[in-house]
Short mmCIF file of C-alpha atoms in Angstrom, two decimals:
data_model
loop_
_atom_site.label_atom_id
_atom_site.label_comp_id
_atom_site.label_asym_id
_atom_site.label_seq_id
_atom_site.Cartn_x
_atom_site.Cartn_y
_atom_site.Cartn_z
CA MET A 1 75.00 100.92 119.21
CA GLU A 2 77.74 98.51 120.27
CA LEU A 3 78.25 95.44 118.09
CA THR A 4 80.41 92.41 118.68
CA PRO A 5 83.39 91.84 116.34
CA VAL A 6 81.50 88.97 114.68
CA GLN A 7 78.45 91.14 114.04
CA ARG A 8 80.63 93.87 112.53
CA ASP A 9 82.33 91.31 110.30
CA ILE A 10 78.98 89.98 109.10
CA LEU A 11 77.55 93.43 108.37
CA THR A 12 80.71 94.55 106.58
CA ALA A 13 80.77 91.40 104.44
CA LEU A 14 77.04 91.72 103.69
CA ILE A 15 77.42 95.33 102.54
CA ASN A 16 80.56 94.56 100.57
CA ILE A 17 78.96 91.72 98.60
CA HIS A 18 75.75 93.67 98.04
CA ARG A 19 77.65 96.67 96.66
CA ARG A 20 79.56 94.42 94.30
CA GLU A 21 76.68 92.21 93.16
CA GLY A 22 73.66 94.48 93.66
CA ARG A 23 71.44 91.70 95.05
CA ALA A 24 70.38 89.96 98.23
CA VAL A 25 73.23 88.01 99.84
CA LYS A 26 73.15 84.40 100.98
CA GLY A 27 74.37 83.53 104.46
CA GLU A 28 76.76 80.97 102.95
CA GLU A 29 78.47 83.70 100.92
CA ILE A 30 79.08 85.73 104.05
CA ALA A 31 80.37 82.65 105.88
CA GLU A 32 82.86 81.93 103.11
CA LEU A 33 84.09 85.52 102.95
CA ILE A 34 84.78 85.89 106.68
CA ASP A 35 85.71 82.24 107.24
CA ARG A 36 82.89 81.43 109.68
CA ASN A 37 80.49 78.53 110.09
CA PRO A 38 77.20 79.06 108.17
CA GLY A 39 75.32 78.16 111.35
CA THR A 40 77.03 81.01 113.18
CA ILE A 41 75.94 83.40 110.44
CA ARG A 42 72.30 82.25 110.68
CA ASN A 43 72.28 82.69 114.46
CA GLN A 44 73.84 86.15 114.28
CA MET A 45 71.41 87.22 111.56
CA GLN A 46 68.53 86.75 113.99
CA SER A 47 70.20 89.15 116.40
CA LEU A 48 70.95 91.64 113.64
CA LYS A 49 67.32 91.50 112.46
CA ALA A 50 66.16 92.24 116.01
CA LEU A 51 68.44 95.30 116.00
CA ASN A 52 66.89 96.42 112.70
CA LEU A 53 70.27 96.19 110.96
CA VAL A 54 69.39 93.41 108.54
CA GLU A 55 66.25 92.44 106.64
CA GLY A 56 65.46 89.14 104.98
CA VAL A 57 64.55 88.83 101.32
CA PRO A 58 62.29 85.81 100.59
CA GLY A 59 62.28 83.67 97.46
CA PRO A 60 64.76 81.57 95.47
CA LYS A 61 66.95 84.61 94.88
CA GLY A 62 66.50 85.84 98.42
CA GLY A 63 68.94 86.31 101.23
CA TYR A 64 69.82 89.30 103.35
CA LYS A 65 70.17 93.03 102.87
CA ALA A 66 71.57 95.63 105.23
CA THR A 67 69.26 98.42 106.38
CA GLY A 68 70.13 102.10 106.46
CA ALA A 69 70.80 101.74 110.18
CA ALA A 70 73.56 99.22 109.43
CA TYR A 71 75.38 101.75 107.26
CA GLU A 72 75.09 104.31 110.05
CA VAL A 73 76.46 101.91 112.65
CA LEU A 74 79.47 101.16 110.45
CA CYS A 75 79.83 104.84 109.45
CA LEU A 76 79.47 103.93 105.78
CA ASP A 77 77.94 106.01 103.00
CA ASN A 78 74.63 104.68 101.67
CA SER A 79 74.15 107.24 98.89
CA GLY A 80 74.37 104.68 96.07
CA ASP A 81 77.15 106.45 94.18
CA ILE A 82 80.00 104.76 96.01
CA VAL A 83 83.25 104.30 94.10
CA ASP A 84 85.63 101.53 95.09
CA VAL A 85 89.05 102.73 96.23
CA PRO A 86 91.43 99.87 95.33
CA ILE A 87 93.84 98.38 97.85
CA ILE A 88 96.93 96.50 96.69
CA LYS A 89 98.74 94.14 99.06
CA ASN A 90 102.30 93.10 98.28
CA GLY A 91 101.82 93.98 94.62
CA VAL A 92 98.43 92.26 94.12
CA GLN A 93 95.04 93.97 94.24
CA VAL A 94 92.86 92.51 97.00
CA GLU A 95 89.56 91.37 95.50
CA GLY A 96 86.53 92.73 97.36
CA ALA A 97 88.51 95.19 99.49
CA SER A 98 88.00 98.95 99.30
CA ALA A 99 89.07 101.89 101.43
CA SER A 100 86.05 103.73 102.87
CA GLU A 101 87.87 106.16 105.17
CA ILE A 102 91.46 107.36 105.54
CA ILE A 103 92.72 109.22 108.63
CA PHE A 104 96.21 110.57 109.22
CA ASN A 105 97.35 110.39 112.83
CA LYS A 106 100.76 112.07 112.63
CA VAL A 107 101.59 114.70 110.03
CA MET A 108 103.92 117.10 111.89
CA ARG A 109 106.93 114.80 112.28
CA HIS A 110 109.68 115.35 109.74
CA ASP A 111 110.69 111.71 109.55
CA SER A 112 107.40 109.77 109.35
CA CYS A 113 103.65 109.92 108.89
CA ASP A 114 101.15 107.38 110.21
CA GLY A 115 97.61 106.75 109.04
CA MET A 116 94.57 104.58 109.48
CA VAL A 117 92.29 103.19 106.78
CA ARG A 118 88.85 101.65 107.25
CA ILE A 119 88.37 98.60 105.05
CA THR A 120 85.18 97.54 103.33
CA GLY A 121 85.81 93.83 102.94
CA ASN A 122 87.68 91.33 105.07
CA VAL A 123 90.31 93.17 107.12
CA ARG A 124 91.84 89.79 108.03
CA ASP A 125 93.20 89.59 104.50
CA PHE A 126 95.95 91.94 105.73
CA ASN A 127 98.79 91.32 108.18
CA ILE A 128 101.42 93.41 109.91
CA GLY A 129 104.36 93.95 107.59
CA ASP A 130 102.31 93.85 104.37
CA GLU A 131 103.18 96.51 101.82
CA ILE A 132 99.95 98.25 100.78
CA GLU A 133 98.94 100.75 98.13
CA ILE A 134 95.69 102.68 98.52
CA GLY A 135 93.99 104.72 95.82
CA PRO A 136 93.35 106.65 93.86
CA THR A 137 90.50 108.20 95.85
CA PRO A 138 87.62 109.45 93.67
CA VAL A 139 87.75 113.19 94.40
CA ASN A 140 91.28 114.21 95.35
CA LYS A 141 92.99 111.33 93.49
CA LEU A 142 95.04 110.62 96.59
CA TYR A 143 97.45 107.71 96.26
CA ILE A 144 99.28 106.22 99.25
CA ARG A 145 101.97 103.58 99.55
CA GLY A 146 102.92 102.27 102.98
CA GLU A 147 103.41 99.38 105.38
CA VAL A 148 100.80 97.84 107.69
CA THR A 149 101.85 98.31 111.33
CA GLY A 150 98.62 97.31 113.07
CA ARG A 151 95.11 95.91 112.58
CA ASP A 152 91.82 96.57 114.38
CA ASP A 153 89.49 93.68 113.52
CA THR A 154 86.58 95.14 115.52
CA MET A 155 86.51 98.40 113.53
CA SER A 156 87.82 96.89 110.26
CA ARG A 157 90.78 99.25 110.26
CA LEU A 158 94.44 99.02 109.28
CA ILE A 159 97.14 101.18 110.81
CA PHE A 160 99.96 101.95 108.40
CA LYS A 161 103.18 103.89 108.05
CA VAL A 162 103.20 106.13 105.00
CA ARG A 163 106.09 105.57 102.59
CA GLU A 164 104.87 107.72 99.70
CA MET A 165 101.82 109.88 99.12
CA ILE A 166 100.64 112.03 96.25
CA SER A 167 97.45 113.92 95.44
CA VAL A 168 96.77 114.93 91.84
CA PRO A 169 95.23 118.44 91.65
CA ARG A 170 91.67 118.55 90.37
CA ILE A 171 92.41 120.92 87.52
CA PRO A 172 91.86 120.63 83.76
CA VAL A 173 94.72 119.84 81.42
CA LYS A 174 94.41 123.27 79.77
CA LYS A 175 95.74 124.84 82.99
CA ILE A 176 99.11 123.13 82.60
CA ALA A 177 99.37 122.53 78.84
CA ARG A 178 101.59 124.63 76.58
CA ARG A 179 100.26 126.21 73.41
CA ALA A 180 101.93 124.32 70.58
CA VAL A 181 104.42 125.88 68.20
CA ARG A 182 103.20 125.30 64.64
CA ILE A 183 105.33 124.53 61.60
CA SER A 184 104.42 124.39 57.92
CA PRO A 185 104.51 120.89 56.39
CA SER A 186 106.72 122.23 53.59
CA ALA A 187 109.29 123.73 55.96
CA SER A 188 112.84 122.48 55.63
CA ILE A 189 114.56 120.63 58.47
CA GLN A 190 116.79 123.65 59.05
CA ASP A 191 113.83 126.07 59.29
CA ALA A 192 111.97 123.71 61.62
CA ALA A 193 115.02 123.42 63.89
CA ARG A 194 115.46 127.20 63.99
CA THR A 195 111.77 127.68 64.88
CA MET A 196 111.84 125.14 67.72
CA ILE A 197 115.13 126.42 69.15
CA HIS A 198 113.92 130.03 68.98
CA ASN A 199 110.75 129.09 70.89
CA GLY A 200 112.56 126.86 73.37
CA VAL A 201 110.56 123.72 72.56
CA SER A 202 111.52 120.19 71.55
CA GLU A 203 108.38 119.37 69.55
CA ALA A 204 105.88 121.16 67.33
CA LEU A 205 102.59 120.60 65.54
CA VAL A 206 102.72 120.37 61.77
CA ASP A 207 99.79 122.15 60.14
CA GLU A 208 98.35 120.03 57.37
CA SER A 209 95.00 118.53 56.36
CA SER A 210 96.16 115.53 58.39
CA PRO A 211 98.18 117.17 61.21
CA GLY A 212 101.32 115.63 62.61
CA LEU A 213 104.01 116.04 65.24
CA VAL A 214 107.70 116.66 64.72
CA SER A 215 110.43 116.73 67.35
CA LEU A 216 114.06 117.78 67.54
CA VAL A 217 114.89 114.08 67.75
CA ASP A 218 113.16 113.55 64.38
CA LEU A 219 115.20 116.38 62.87
CA VAL A 220 118.50 115.11 64.25
CA ARG A 221 117.73 111.57 63.05
CA ALA A 222 116.98 112.84 59.52
CA ILE A 223 120.25 114.78 59.42
CA ALA A 224 122.18 111.75 60.72
CA ASP A 225 120.62 109.67 57.92
CA GLY A 226 121.72 112.25 55.33
CA ARG A 227 118.17 113.39 54.56
CA THR A 228 118.93 117.08 54.89
CA GLY A 229 116.83 118.07 51.87
CA VAL A 230 113.49 116.58 52.98
CA GLU A 231 110.49 118.60 54.12
CA VAL A 232 109.02 118.33 57.61
CA LYS A 233 105.91 116.47 56.38
CA GLU A 234 108.14 113.58 55.26
CA ILE A 235 109.51 112.90 58.75
CA MET A 236 106.64 113.95 61.02
CA THR A 237 104.61 111.50 63.09
CA ARG A 238 101.05 111.38 61.84
CA GLY A 239 99.53 109.29 64.60
CA TYR A 240 99.47 110.72 68.12
CA LEU A 241 97.39 110.51 71.28
CA THR A 242 95.08 113.36 72.23
CA ILE A 243 93.31 114.58 75.34
CA ASP A 244 90.54 117.17 75.61
CA SER A 245 91.53 120.44 77.24
CA ASP A 246 88.73 120.08 79.82
CA ASP A 247 89.85 116.61 80.97
CA LEU A 248 91.49 116.53 84.37
CA VAL A 249 95.25 116.14 84.85
CA TYR A 250 94.65 112.70 86.33
CA GLU A 251 93.29 111.48 82.98
CA ALA A 252 96.52 112.59 81.28
CA ILE A 253 98.53 110.62 83.86
CA LYS A 254 96.41 107.51 83.21
CA ILE A 255 96.85 107.73 79.44
CA MET A 256 100.61 108.22 79.70
CA GLY A 257 100.91 105.40 82.22
CA LYS A 258 98.97 102.94 80.08
CA THR A 259 100.55 103.81 76.73
CA GLY A 260 104.05 104.90 77.66
CA THR A 261 103.75 107.98 75.45
CA SER A 262 105.95 110.95 76.36
CA GLN A 263 103.46 113.61 75.32
CA LEU A 264 99.82 114.23 74.50
CA VAL A 265 98.27 116.63 72.02
CA VAL A 266 95.67 118.77 73.75
CA THR A 267 92.54 119.49 71.72
CA GLU A 268 89.86 122.11 72.16
CA GLY A 269 86.63 121.53 70.30
CA GLY A 270 88.39 118.71 68.48
CA VAL A 271 91.12 121.01 67.15
CA PRO A 272 94.76 120.47 68.26
CA TRP A 273 96.14 123.54 70.03
CA GLY A 274 98.60 122.46 72.71
CA LEU A 275 100.92 119.84 74.16
CA VAL A 276 101.42 118.33 77.61
CA ASN A 277 104.25 116.06 78.77
CA PRO A 278 105.39 114.47 82.06
CA SER A 279 107.43 117.55 82.99
CA ASP A 280 104.32 119.72 82.77
CA ILE A 281 102.48 117.29 85.04
CA ILE A 282 105.31 117.16 87.58
CA ARG A 283 105.30 120.95 87.79
CA SER A 284 101.55 120.86 88.50
CA LEU A 285 102.19 118.48 91.44
CA THR A 286 104.92 120.64 92.96
CA PRO A 287 103.86 123.49 95.27
CA ALA A 288 104.92 126.90 94.00
#
């Protein structure tokens, strides 16, 4: 079924608002979103009803809803479990815009990679030369940064040149975490340092009723302060962030990004057993 650019704009806006609000959509809302006259929207709605792409909802809270056929025409998923894929333009997230499809046109050139993204929302919010960031996608956690090089208003698509792209593997944290070295809370600074150096680690879990973390930096700082006779429990960090061993790597990245922490304690059944840091994550993103 061939639709005019205006009809595609109206259907896309209708679906976008309905997904966001979960209700029937007024013609005036569509007109405002796509910058069209409300009268134009009303006239086009009659045509879209005749094509069985739109149905009217009567009553004070009424408006319009897209039919299943409308989703098929626009090649959109109508399963009900849609997740928005954010799009950032020039450093600011575009309200109401989501990526519904990403296609890569050129992947074999060594110097560049081009792609195309279908937009749910108003594609006219974007212009050639805009810097865009797309993602993360819900399954593969794909994140793309690039520059808009073209726009197809009829198909609601942007053409872009890829600057950076990363996909976080869908694996649990326990696959990349390291089993923690454990130190007694009554151990001396010297014994703790020997244990960490022998095991080639820079931090360790301190076994106590209220567990803690101690690092080589903590030990060096204590020595520099002249506190060579203290026990590990006196210099350890009692508060630390944790992540469950079954959580995906992407969740660890989110926590580190939001908090700025350099490591997470990995728990299994609520019990601390391992550690994960940015270096572990980077290794998981690098092909063997």
